[in-house]
Amino acid sequence: MKKAEIFIDGKKSFDLPIIIDTMGNQSVDIRNLRQQTGMITYDPGFGNTGSCQSQITYLDGEKGILRYRGYAIEDLVEHCDFIEVAYLLIHGYLPNKHERERYAELLNRHSLLHADMQSFFRRYPDHSHPMSILAAMVVSLSSFYEINLEEDPELQIDLTVTRLMSKMRTIAAFTYRKMKGTDFINPSYKYSYCANFLNMMFSSPVVPYEPNPTQIRAMNKLLILHADHEQNCSTTAVRLIGSAGGNLYSAVSGGICALWGPRHGGANQAVIEMLQQIHTDGSDVKQAIERAKDKNDPYRLMGFGHRVYKTYDPRAKIAREVCEEVLQDMGQRDPLLDIAEELEQAALSDDYFKEKNLYPNVDFYTGIIFRAMGIPTNMYTVMFALGRLPGWIAHWLEWHHDPFERIGRPRQLYMGPTSRVVPPIEERE
Ligand code: CMC
């Protein structure tokens, strides 16, 4: 077995095992470090910490490679729909024709929402952010669809996974209908997963509606692009909640909350707001670039940069192509796309962005597609959540079956006061 050697104060040395993953990458196994040396490691943001062994997604940020269960993202987007990819992530293999049909039938069967849950939506204030409703409704599922692990744990987990995959789509569409103040449209057996979602969002009893095939294809592709991204912030939140024994609904609800932030999934909403601002102000993209470079200004170029990718995000490349397809189909040119393209060119040729390896990420073009589809800005992160759901489920399941699983519990470097005595209240300043 390969080993690393650690010297402390140049004197005492300790051997640490090296683990080599299936792609040949090496990691120092520090599980016994504290026991051996009395020391811990310090890694805020976990940039150098492998928190688990996983078989789900491979990501090479230097080369711009993304694979789910070994399949390239480009291949999956080209040849599969979202449900096949969800099945792949959750079950570990692509479904055959029979399994695909059976899964579609199961998803349809579990797509309705308990009637009592429907009344919750109406009680939210009109200005509510859809992500807050989504997180609350998903954790509420655990009250309506109990998980009885005493009976047949594997069957119960299967049922929960299927319910979550199907009902979260219904919840997302109902959230939009609530915001619009229109009646809910229930899912229909005659539509596929994405067409069903678009129908629940946009159909009306008074205006004929039929989901547009280009938009159905685009939605499938976008959801596939978002379906997993190994140990990102929200997936880590899901695993952490799972590690405490939290059920799947509560873990996914926690993942939704983590995703909401503008540095993570909330960036797709922030990108459109940034482009819109540039458009409304009539300012040129150079001003945005200068602000993003200014150390005294918290402004960042949204949709740019990534913890892992140090080259063009492969998802952004595909999203840009999908964007062109959707706009072309609609015979439209969005002024925000022109601004986005100009911004991308300006940033890619600027030394600050080149030196720091800041490239467009997945969120840079997706908002323009959602906008063309008629999805309102504050629903974009909900769309990201729908896509990421199978990834969250796959990680929760992987943790559940992991022989090395322990509760997630990092340590810290304590930098506070050493020891103090409580003074009487009269003596306190
Ligand atoms: N605009 C301007 N400067 C940036 C940007 C940006 N978008 N991103 C990073 N930097 C700078 C940052 O100021 C820092 O500079 P310095 O070394 O001089 O202090 C350097 O680049 C490294 O940045 P960091 O914040 O230490 O990097 P990180 O890996 O911790 O953060 C990130 C990654 C994605 C949070 C960050 O790039 C960012 O805030 N981007 C904008 C938000 C965004 O688009 N998020 C979506 C990410 S992709 C989808 C997802 O994961 O949900």
GROMACS .gro file of C-alpha atoms and ligand atoms in nm:
model
  481
    1MET     CA    1   0.000   0.000   0.000
    2LYS     CA    2   0.128   0.353  -0.085
    3LYS     CA    3   0.194   0.578   0.212
    4ALA     CA    4   0.252   0.947   0.283
    5GLU     CA    5   0.481   1.048   0.565
    6ILE     CA    6   0.410   1.344   0.788
    7PHE     CA    7   0.686   1.509   0.997
    8ILE     CA    8   0.593   1.719   1.298
    9ASP     CA    9   0.850   1.982   1.404
   10GLY     CA   10   1.091   1.802   1.175
   11LYS     CA   11   1.126   1.524   1.433
   12LYS     CA   12   0.856   1.266   1.466
   13SER     CA   13   0.716   1.109   1.153
   14PHE     CA   14   0.388   0.925   1.099
   15ASP     CA   15   0.273   0.715   0.805
   16LEU     CA   16  -0.060   0.794   0.646
   17PRO     CA   17  -0.215   0.556   0.391
   18ILE     CA   18  -0.276   0.682   0.035
   19ILE     CA   19  -0.602   0.580  -0.132
   20ILE     CA   20  -0.613   0.576  -0.513
   21ASP     CA   21  -0.953   0.624  -0.677
   22THR     CA   22  -1.070   0.455  -0.998
   23MET     CA   23  -0.943   0.749  -1.207
   24GLY     CA   24  -0.596   0.724  -1.050
   25ASN     CA   25  -0.625   1.031  -0.823
   26GLN     CA   26  -0.446   0.997  -0.489
   27SER     CA   27  -0.579   1.100  -0.146
   28VAL     CA   28  -0.409   1.097   0.192
   29ASP     CA   29  -0.624   0.906   0.439
   30ILE     CA   30  -0.621   1.117   0.757
   31ARG     CA   31  -0.888   0.927   0.947
   32ASN     CA   32  -0.643   0.832   1.224
   33LEU     CA   33  -0.443   1.155   1.217
   34ARG     CA   34  -0.576   1.296   1.545
   35GLN     CA   35  -0.541   0.963   1.721
   36GLN     CA   36  -0.180   0.931   1.598
   37THR     CA   37  -0.061   1.292   1.629
   38GLY     CA   38  -0.317   1.485   1.839
   39MET     CA   39  -0.361   1.718   1.541
   40ILE     CA   40  -0.648   1.790   1.304
   41THR     CA   41  -0.646   1.946   0.956
   42TYR     CA   42  -0.775   2.297   0.875
   43ASP     CA   43  -0.967   2.335   0.548
   44PRO     CA   44  -1.238   2.604   0.553
   45GLY     CA   45  -1.478   2.555   0.260
   46PHE     CA   46  -1.355   2.192   0.236
   47GLY     CA   47  -1.157   2.270  -0.081
   48ASN     CA   48  -0.913   1.984  -0.010
   49THR     CA   49  -1.133   1.747   0.183
   50GLY     CA   50  -1.280   1.426   0.042
   51SER     CA   51  -1.585   1.368   0.259
   52CYS     CA   52  -1.685   1.028   0.117
   53GLN     CA   53  -1.615   0.764  -0.145
   54SER     CA   54  -1.871   0.789  -0.424
   55GLN     CA   55  -1.959   0.602  -0.744
   56ILE     CA   56  -2.206   0.857  -0.880
   57THR     CA   57  -2.036   1.146  -1.059
   58TYR     CA   58  -1.687   1.211  -1.191
   59LEU     CA   59  -1.574   1.568  -1.238
   60ASP     CA   60  -1.239   1.692  -1.370
   61GLY     CA   61  -1.237   2.068  -1.324
   62GLU     CA   62  -0.907   2.121  -1.506
   63LYS     CA   63  -1.016   1.937  -1.821
   64GLY     CA   64  -1.387   2.030  -1.806
   65ILE     CA   65  -1.508   1.668  -1.784
   66LEU     CA   66  -1.839   1.571  -1.623
   67ARG     CA   67  -1.969   1.213  -1.618
   68TYR     CA   68  -2.264   1.052  -1.442
   69ARG     CA   69  -2.196   0.685  -1.357
   70GLY     CA   70  -1.923   0.691  -1.624
   71TYR     CA   71  -2.134   0.843  -1.907
   72ALA     CA   72  -2.025   1.182  -2.047
   73ILE     CA   73  -2.274   1.462  -1.988
   74GLU     CA   74  -2.268   1.542  -2.364
   75ASP     CA   75  -2.367   1.180  -2.446
   76LEU     CA   76  -2.649   1.175  -2.190
   77VAL     CA   77  -2.794   1.508  -2.306
   78GLU     CA   78  -2.788   1.386  -2.666
   79HIS     CA   79  -2.938   1.038  -2.617
   80CYS     CA   80  -3.146   1.031  -2.297
   81ASP     CA   81  -3.435   1.212  -2.140
   82PHE     CA   82  -3.428   1.340  -1.783
   83ILE     CA   83  -3.613   1.041  -1.638
   84GLU     CA   84  -3.363   0.795  -1.786
   85VAL     CA   85  -3.080   0.999  -1.634
   86ALA     CA   86  -3.261   1.020  -1.298
   87TYR     CA   87  -3.299   0.640  -1.310
   88LEU     CA   88  -2.928   0.607  -1.393
   89LEU     CA   89  -2.823   0.825  -1.099
   90ILE     CA   90  -3.059   0.658  -0.852
   91HIS     CA   91  -3.025   0.294  -0.963
   92GLY     CA   92  -2.670   0.300  -1.101
   93TYR     CA   93  -2.760   0.184  -1.455
   94LEU     CA   94  -2.962   0.307  -1.754
   95PRO     CA   95  -3.313   0.156  -1.768
   96ASN     CA   96  -3.408  -0.075  -2.053
   97LYS     CA   97  -3.733  -0.010  -2.243
   98HIS     CA   98  -3.945  -0.211  -2.002
   99GLU     CA   99  -3.791  -0.050  -1.691
  100ARG     CA  100  -3.829   0.297  -1.844
  101GLU     CA  101  -4.200   0.237  -1.912
  102ARG     CA  102  -4.259   0.093  -1.568
  103TYR     CA  103  -4.085   0.387  -1.403
  104ALA     CA  104  -4.292   0.638  -1.604
  105GLU     CA  105  -4.606   0.453  -1.493
  106LEU     CA  106  -4.494   0.464  -1.127
  107LEU     CA  107  -4.410   0.832  -1.145
  108ASN     CA  108  -4.755   0.902  -1.289
  109ARG     CA  109  -4.925   0.698  -1.019
  110HIS     CA  110  -4.754   0.894  -0.740
  111SER     CA  111  -4.777   1.241  -0.890
  112LEU     CA  112  -5.086   1.373  -0.709
  113LEU     CA  113  -5.061   1.581  -0.394
  114HIS     CA  114  -5.270   1.511  -0.085
  115ALA     CA  115  -5.573   1.745  -0.094
  116ASP     CA  116  -5.490   1.888   0.252
  117MET     CA  117  -5.145   1.990   0.128
  118GLN     CA  118  -5.305   2.185  -0.155
  119SER     CA  119  -5.461   2.422   0.097
  120PHE     CA  120  -5.116   2.514   0.239
  121PHE     CA  121  -5.017   2.697  -0.078
  122ARG     CA  122  -5.302   2.947  -0.048
  123ARG     CA  123  -5.186   3.063   0.296
  124TYR     CA  124  -4.847   3.190   0.179
  125PRO     CA  125  -4.813   3.568   0.130
  126ASP     CA  126  -4.815   3.669  -0.239
  127HIS     CA  127  -4.455   3.793  -0.223
  128SER     CA  128  -4.321   3.456  -0.092
  129HIS     CA  129  -4.013   3.325  -0.266
  130PRO     CA  130  -4.097   2.991  -0.439
  131MET     CA  131  -3.788   2.829  -0.286
  132SER     CA  132  -3.927   2.885   0.066
  133ILE     CA  133  -4.256   2.723  -0.033
  134LEU     CA  134  -4.076   2.435  -0.207
  135ALA     CA  135  -3.855   2.359   0.097
  136ALA     CA  136  -4.153   2.370   0.335
  137MET     CA  137  -4.376   2.153   0.113
  138VAL     CA  138  -4.106   1.891   0.060
  139VAL     CA  139  -4.043   1.846   0.433
  140SER     CA  140  -4.424   1.841   0.485
  141LEU     CA  141  -4.441   1.532   0.263
  142SER     CA  142  -4.295   1.337   0.555
  143SER     CA  143  -4.615   1.405   0.753
  144PHE     CA  144  -4.846   1.297   0.473
  145TYR     CA  145  -4.649   1.005   0.334
  146GLU     CA  146  -4.493   0.835   0.633
  147ILE     CA  147  -4.190   0.613   0.592
  148ASN     CA  148  -4.228   0.299   0.797
  149LEU     CA  149  -3.882   0.142   0.792
  150GLU     CA  150  -3.995  -0.133   1.032
  151GLU     CA  151  -4.192  -0.311   0.759
  152ASP     CA  152  -3.980  -0.350   0.446
  153PRO     CA  153  -3.705  -0.085   0.448
  154GLU     CA  154  -3.597  -0.125   0.084
  155LEU     CA  155  -3.956  -0.110  -0.045
  156GLN     CA  156  -4.030   0.190   0.176
  157ILE     CA  157  -3.723   0.373   0.047
  158ASP     CA  158  -3.818   0.291  -0.316
  159LEU     CA  159  -4.164   0.429  -0.256
  160THR     CA  160  -4.029   0.745  -0.094
  161VAL     CA  161  -3.783   0.804  -0.379
  162THR     CA  162  -4.061   0.766  -0.637
  163ARG     CA  163  -4.300   0.989  -0.446
  164LEU     CA  164  -4.040   1.258  -0.406
  165MET     CA  165  -3.937   1.253  -0.773
  166SER     CA  166  -4.297   1.282  -0.884
  167LYS     CA  167  -4.454   1.505  -0.620
  168MET     CA  168  -4.176   1.765  -0.612
  169ARG     CA  169  -4.257   1.844  -0.975
  170THR     CA  170  -4.625   1.890  -0.882
  171ILE     CA  171  -4.528   2.110  -0.585
  172ALA     CA  172  -4.304   2.325  -0.809
  173ALA     CA  173  -4.587   2.383  -1.059
  174PHE     CA  174  -4.844   2.451  -0.783
  175THR     CA  175  -4.605   2.708  -0.631
  176TYR     CA  176  -4.613   2.897  -0.959
  177ARG     CA  177  -4.994   2.874  -0.986
  178LYS     CA  178  -5.024   3.011  -0.632
  179MET     CA  179  -4.801   3.306  -0.725
  180LYS     CA  180  -5.019   3.369  -1.032
  181GLY     CA  181  -5.338   3.334  -0.827
  182THR     CA  182  -5.477   3.071  -1.067
  183ASP     CA  183  -5.627   2.728  -0.995
  184PHE     CA  184  -5.398   2.429  -0.972
  185ILE     CA  185  -5.379   2.194  -1.270
  186ASN     CA  186  -5.324   1.834  -1.168
  187PRO     CA  187  -5.072   1.609  -1.346
  188SER     CA  188  -5.206   1.408  -1.637
  189TYR     CA  189  -5.130   1.047  -1.734
  190LYS     CA  190  -5.103   1.148  -2.102
  191TYR     CA  191  -4.788   1.357  -2.062
  192SER     CA  192  -4.423   1.270  -2.003
  193TYR     CA  193  -4.238   1.415  -1.702
  194CYS     CA  194  -4.132   1.750  -1.853
  195ALA     CA  195  -4.444   1.799  -2.069
  196ASN     CA  196  -4.654   1.733  -1.760
  197PHE     CA  197  -4.468   2.001  -1.569
  198LEU     CA  198  -4.513   2.258  -1.847
  199ASN     CA  199  -4.881   2.167  -1.871
  200MET     CA  200  -4.930   2.207  -1.494
  201MET     CA  201  -4.755   2.545  -1.515
  202PHE     CA  202  -4.917   2.697  -1.821
  203SER     CA  203  -5.241   2.525  -1.924
  204SER     CA  204  -5.563   2.714  -1.878
  205PRO     CA  205  -5.932   2.624  -1.898
  206VAL     CA  206  -5.993   2.921  -2.129
  207VAL     CA  207  -5.692   2.926  -2.363
  208PRO     CA  208  -5.587   2.607  -2.546
  209TYR     CA  209  -5.236   2.497  -2.449
  210GLU     CA  210  -5.011   2.220  -2.571
  211PRO     CA  211  -4.651   2.194  -2.445
  212ASN     CA  212  -4.406   2.296  -2.717
  213PRO     CA  213  -4.179   2.003  -2.828
  214THR     CA  214  -3.864   2.221  -2.848
  215GLN     CA  215  -3.927   2.346  -2.496
  216ILE     CA  216  -3.991   1.992  -2.368
  217ARG     CA  217  -3.658   1.886  -2.520
  218ALA     CA  218  -3.486   2.193  -2.375
  219MET     CA  219  -3.626   2.127  -2.029
  220ASN     CA  220  -3.509   1.764  -2.044
  221LYS     CA  221  -3.159   1.880  -2.137
  222LEU     CA  222  -3.146   2.147  -1.868
  223LEU     CA  223  -3.263   1.909  -1.597
  224ILE     CA  224  -2.998   1.657  -1.708
  225LEU     CA  225  -2.729   1.928  -1.688
  226HIS     CA  226  -2.832   2.000  -1.329
  227ALA     CA  227  -2.891   1.639  -1.220
  228ASP     CA  228  -2.573   1.592  -1.017
  229HIS     CA  229  -2.243   1.761  -0.947
  230GLU     CA  230  -2.080   1.544  -0.678
  231GLN     CA  231  -2.009   1.705  -0.337
  232ASN     CA  232  -2.145   2.057  -0.397
  233CYS     CA  233  -2.292   2.266  -0.115
  234SER     CA  234  -2.653   2.138  -0.134
  235THR     CA  235  -2.555   1.774  -0.188
  236THR     CA  236  -2.321   1.796   0.109
  237ALA     CA  237  -2.614   1.938   0.311
  238VAL     CA  238  -2.829   1.641   0.201
  239ARG     CA  239  -2.558   1.391   0.299
  240LEU     CA  240  -2.500   1.565   0.630
  241ILE     CA  241  -2.869   1.557   0.724
  242GLY     CA  242  -2.882   1.195   0.610
  243SER     CA  243  -2.578   1.115   0.825
  244ALA     CA  244  -2.774   1.215   1.135
  245GLY     CA  245  -3.042   0.963   1.031
  246GLY     CA  246  -3.266   1.230   0.875
  247ASN     CA  247  -3.526   1.091   0.637
  248LEU     CA  248  -3.509   1.158   0.263
  249TYR     CA  249  -3.776   1.432   0.266
  250SER     CA  250  -3.599   1.629   0.540
  251ALA     CA  251  -3.258   1.583   0.376
  252VAL     CA  252  -3.388   1.707   0.037
  253SER     CA  253  -3.565   1.999   0.203
  254GLY     CA  254  -3.228   2.095   0.361
  255GLY     CA  255  -3.067   2.061   0.017
  256ILE     CA  256  -3.325   2.300  -0.129
  257CYS     CA  257  -3.242   2.559   0.140
  258ALA     CA  258  -2.868   2.526   0.070
  259LEU     CA  259  -2.926   2.556  -0.305
  260TRP     CA  260  -3.120   2.880  -0.268
  261GLY     CA  261  -2.812   3.098  -0.196
  262PRO     CA  262  -2.684   3.325  -0.479
  263ARG     CA  263  -2.339   3.164  -0.477
  264HIS     CA  264  -2.498   2.827  -0.551
  265GLY     CA  265  -2.829   2.758  -0.734
  266GLY     CA  266  -2.961   3.108  -0.670
  267ALA     CA  267  -2.701   3.233  -0.918
  268ASN     CA  268  -2.935   3.164  -1.215
  269GLN     CA  269  -3.183   3.421  -1.081
  270ALA     CA  270  -2.895   3.660  -0.998
  271VAL     CA  271  -2.755   3.634  -1.354
  272ILE     CA  272  -3.079   3.750  -1.513
  273GLU     CA  273  -3.113   4.030  -1.258
  274MET     CA  274  -2.756   4.138  -1.340
  275LEU     CA  275  -2.818   4.130  -1.718
  276GLN     CA  276  -3.151   4.307  -1.675
  277GLN     CA  277  -2.980   4.578  -1.469
  278ILE     CA  278  -2.718   4.634  -1.741
  279HIS     CA  279  -2.998   4.648  -2.001
  280THR     CA  280  -3.219   4.888  -1.802
  281ASP     CA  281  -2.930   5.120  -1.711
  282GLY     CA  282  -2.819   5.122  -2.073
  283SER     CA  283  -2.465   5.076  -1.941
  284ASP     CA  284  -2.198   4.883  -2.125
  285VAL     CA  285  -2.059   4.552  -1.999
  286LYS     CA  286  -1.721   4.709  -1.917
  287GLN     CA  287  -1.871   4.876  -1.609
  288ALA     CA  288  -1.988   4.536  -1.478
  289ILE     CA  289  -1.642   4.391  -1.543
  290GLU     CA  290  -1.471   4.679  -1.361
  291ARG     CA  291  -1.705   4.648  -1.061
  292ALA     CA  292  -1.649   4.270  -1.043
  293LYS     CA  293  -1.272   4.329  -1.033
  294ASP     CA  294  -1.289   4.596  -0.761
  295LYS     CA  295  -1.178   4.448  -0.428
  296ASN     CA  296  -1.376   4.714  -0.238
  297ASP     CA  297  -1.701   4.627  -0.416
  298PRO     CA  298  -1.884   4.304  -0.316
  299TYR     CA  299  -2.025   4.285  -0.673
  300ARG     CA  300  -1.936   3.965  -0.858
  301LEU     CA  301  -2.003   3.860  -1.213
  302MET     CA  302  -2.287   3.617  -1.152
  303GLY     CA  303  -2.272   3.295  -1.354
  304PHE     CA  304  -1.891   3.317  -1.357
  305GLY     CA  305  -1.637   3.116  -1.161
  306HIS     CA  306  -1.653   2.779  -0.996
  307ARG     CA  307  -1.483   2.607  -0.704
  308VAL     CA  308  -1.387   2.305  -0.915
  309TYR     CA  309  -1.391   2.412  -1.283
  310LYS     CA  310  -1.079   2.600  -1.384
  311THR     CA  311  -1.187   2.592  -1.748
  312TYR     CA  312  -1.516   2.636  -1.938
  313ASP     CA  313  -1.795   2.453  -1.752
  314PRO     CA  314  -1.911   2.180  -1.997
  315ARG     CA  315  -2.268   2.243  -1.882
  316ALA     CA  316  -2.248   2.611  -1.979
  317LYS     CA  317  -2.145   2.512  -2.332
  318ILE     CA  318  -2.451   2.287  -2.372
  319ALA     CA  319  -2.681   2.544  -2.207
  320ARG     CA  320  -2.568   2.804  -2.457
  321GLU     CA  321  -2.658   2.572  -2.749
  322VAL     CA  322  -2.998   2.494  -2.594
  323CYS     CA  323  -3.055   2.868  -2.552
  324GLU     CA  324  -2.995   2.927  -2.925
  325GLU     CA  325  -3.230   2.637  -3.015
  326VAL     CA  326  -3.517   2.764  -2.799
  327LEU     CA  327  -3.489   3.126  -2.915
  328GLN     CA  328  -3.461   3.017  -3.278
  329ASP     CA  329  -3.771   2.800  -3.245
  330MET     CA  330  -3.960   3.096  -3.104
  331GLY     CA  331  -3.826   3.325  -3.375
  332GLN     CA  332  -3.698   3.560  -3.103
  333ARG     CA  333  -3.375   3.734  -3.018
  334ASP     CA  334  -3.345   3.824  -2.649
  335PRO     CA  335  -3.147   4.144  -2.584
  336LEU     CA  336  -3.023   3.981  -2.262
  337LEU     CA  337  -2.855   3.707  -2.470
  338ASP     CA  338  -2.666   3.975  -2.665
  339ILE     CA  339  -2.553   4.131  -2.336
  340ALA     CA  340  -2.456   3.787  -2.197
  341GLU     CA  341  -2.246   3.707  -2.505
  342GLU     CA  342  -2.077   4.046  -2.493
  343LEU     CA  343  -2.008   4.005  -2.119
  344GLU     CA  344  -1.862   3.659  -2.175
  345GLN     CA  345  -1.626   3.784  -2.448
  346ALA     CA  346  -1.517   4.083  -2.240
  347ALA     CA  347  -1.450   3.868  -1.930
  348LEU     CA  348  -1.268   3.592  -2.119
  349SER     CA  349  -1.025   3.844  -2.265
  350ASP     CA  350  -0.967   4.029  -1.936
  351ASP     CA  351  -0.647   3.951  -1.739
  352TYR     CA  352  -0.829   3.938  -1.400
  353PHE     CA  353  -1.065   3.662  -1.519
  354LYS     CA  354  -0.790   3.482  -1.713
  355GLU     CA  355  -0.550   3.477  -1.417
  356LYS     CA  356  -0.816   3.350  -1.177
  357ASN     CA  357  -0.953   3.097  -1.431
  358LEU     CA  358  -1.305   3.241  -1.413
  359TYR     CA  359  -1.526   3.104  -1.691
  360PRO     CA  360  -1.904   3.097  -1.741
  361ASN     CA  361  -2.071   2.830  -1.528
  362VAL     CA  362  -2.398   2.642  -1.577
  363ASP     CA  363  -2.607   2.932  -1.448
  364PHE     CA  364  -2.484   3.184  -1.704
  365TYR     CA  365  -2.719   3.089  -1.992
  366THR     CA  366  -2.995   2.887  -1.826
  367GLY     CA  367  -3.192   3.191  -1.704
  368ILE     CA  368  -3.230   3.318  -2.062
  369ILE     CA  369  -3.382   2.982  -2.160
  370PHE     CA  370  -3.623   2.976  -1.864
  371ARG     CA  371  -3.719   3.336  -1.947
  372ALA     CA  372  -3.795   3.240  -2.308
  373MET     CA  373  -4.013   2.956  -2.179
  374GLY     CA  374  -4.221   3.202  -1.976
  375ILE     CA  375  -4.089   3.087  -1.637
  376PRO     CA  376  -4.061   3.383  -1.397
  377THR     CA  377  -3.720   3.480  -1.259
  378ASN     CA  378  -3.782   3.373  -0.900
  379MET     CA  379  -3.873   3.019  -1.022
  380TYR     CA  380  -3.530   2.958  -1.185
  381THR     CA  381  -3.374   2.811  -0.873
  382VAL     CA  382  -3.681   2.586  -0.835
  383MET     CA  383  -3.600   2.454  -1.184
  384PHE     CA  384  -3.241   2.388  -1.069
  385ALA     CA  385  -3.380   2.201  -0.765
  386LEU     CA  386  -3.603   1.982  -0.987
  387GLY     CA  387  -3.296   1.890  -1.190
  388ARG     CA  388  -3.071   1.829  -0.886
  389LEU     CA  389  -3.329   1.608  -0.712
  390PRO     CA  390  -3.211   1.270  -0.852
  391GLY     CA  391  -2.854   1.362  -0.755
  392TRP     CA  392  -2.959   1.442  -0.399
  393ILE     CA  393  -3.154   1.115  -0.382
  394ALA     CA  394  -2.862   0.914  -0.522
  395HIS     CA  395  -2.625   1.064  -0.263
  396TRP     CA  396  -2.868   1.006   0.023
  397LEU     CA  397  -2.903   0.641  -0.088
  398GLU     CA  398  -2.529   0.600  -0.131
  399TRP     CA  399  -2.472   0.732   0.220
  400HIS     CA  400  -2.744   0.494   0.344
  401HIS     CA  401  -2.555   0.192   0.206
  402ASP     CA  402  -2.204   0.321   0.280
  403PRO     CA  403  -2.001   0.079   0.498
  404PHE     CA  404  -1.788   0.376   0.619
  405GLU     CA  405  -2.087   0.595   0.711
  406ARG     CA  406  -2.063   0.800   1.030
  407ILE     CA  407  -2.246   1.110   1.142
  408GLY     CA  408  -2.093   1.415   0.969
  409ARG     CA  409  -1.923   1.620   1.236
  410PRO     CA  410  -1.624   1.840   1.145
  411ARG     CA  411  -1.395   1.984   1.411
  412GLN     CA  412  -1.285   2.345   1.451
  413LEU     CA  413  -0.993   2.567   1.553
  414TYR     CA  414  -1.120   2.746   1.862
  415MET     CA  415  -1.004   3.112   1.856
  416GLY     CA  416  -1.225   3.252   2.137
  417PRO     CA  417  -1.142   3.355   2.495
  418THR     CA  418  -0.962   3.086   2.694
  419SER     CA  419  -1.151   3.079   3.025
  420ARG     CA  420  -1.360   3.342   3.205
  421VAL     CA  421  -1.570   3.376   3.522
  422VAL     CA  422  -1.924   3.522   3.496
  423PRO     CA  423  -1.921   3.868   3.665
  424PRO     CA  424  -2.227   3.983   3.866
  425ILE     CA  425  -2.472   4.177   3.642
  426GLU     CA  426  -2.401   4.509   3.827
  427GLU     CA  427  -2.033   4.487   3.732
  428ARG     CA  428  -2.088   4.428   3.362
  429GLU     CA  429  -2.031   4.719   3.122
  430CMC     N1  430  -1.664   3.765  -1.020
  430CMC     C1  431  -1.552   3.828  -0.981
  430CMC     N2  432  -1.453   3.770  -0.910
  430CMC     C2  433  -1.469   3.641  -0.877
  430CMC     C3  434  -1.583   3.568  -0.915
  430CMC     C4  435  -1.682   3.634  -0.991
  430CMC     N3  436  -1.793   3.569  -1.029
  430CMC     N4  437  -1.573   3.443  -0.869
  430CMC     C5  438  -1.456   3.436  -0.802
  430CMC     N5  439  -1.393   3.556  -0.808
  430CMC     C6  440  -1.261   3.587  -0.751
  430CMC     C7  441  -1.270   3.608  -0.602
  430CMC     O1  442  -1.292   3.743  -0.569
  430CMC     C8  443  -1.135   3.558  -0.555
  430CMC     O2  444  -1.041   3.660  -0.578
  430CMC     P1  445  -0.912   3.674  -0.479
  430CMC     O3  446  -0.834   3.545  -0.493
  430CMC     O4  447  -0.839   3.792  -0.533
  430CMC     O5  448  -0.966   3.694  -0.341
  430CMC     C9  449  -1.103   3.443  -0.652
  430CMC     O6  450  -1.178   3.473  -0.771
  430CMC    C10  451  -1.144   3.305  -0.600
  430CMC     O7  452  -1.281   3.314  -0.561
  430CMC     P2  453  -1.343   3.236  -0.438
  430CMC     O8  454  -1.468   3.302  -0.397
  430CMC     O9  455  -1.236   3.214  -0.334
  430CMC    O10  456  -1.372   3.097  -0.507
  430CMC     P3  457  -1.468   2.987  -0.454
  430CMC    O11  458  -1.425   2.861  -0.515
  430CMC    O12  459  -1.475   2.993  -0.305
  430CMC    O13  460  -1.614   3.033  -0.507
  430CMC    C11  461  -1.802   3.065  -0.650
  430CMC    C12  462  -1.675   2.981  -0.620
  430CMC    C13  463  -1.884   2.992  -0.755
  430CMC    C14  464  -1.884   3.078  -0.522
  430CMC    C15  465  -1.758   3.204  -0.701
  430CMC    O14  466  -1.685   3.192  -0.821
  430CMC    C16  467  -1.877   3.299  -0.721
  430CMC    O15  468  -1.923   3.362  -0.627
  430CMC     N6  469  -1.933   3.306  -0.847
  430CMC    C17  470  -2.052   3.384  -0.872
  430CMC    C18  471  -2.176   3.307  -0.826
  430CMC    C19  472  -2.209   3.192  -0.920
  430CMC    O16  473  -2.213   3.208  -1.042
  430CMC     N7  474  -2.239   3.076  -0.861
  430CMC    C20  475  -2.282   2.957  -0.936
  430CMC    C21  476  -2.178   2.848  -0.930
  430CMC     S1  477  -2.211   2.713  -1.048
  430CMC    C22  478  -2.359   2.640  -0.998
  430CMC    C23  479  -2.366   2.596  -0.857
  430CMC    O17  480  -2.271   2.541  -0.802
  430CMC    O18  481  -2.471   2.615  -0.798
   0.00000   0.00000   0.00000
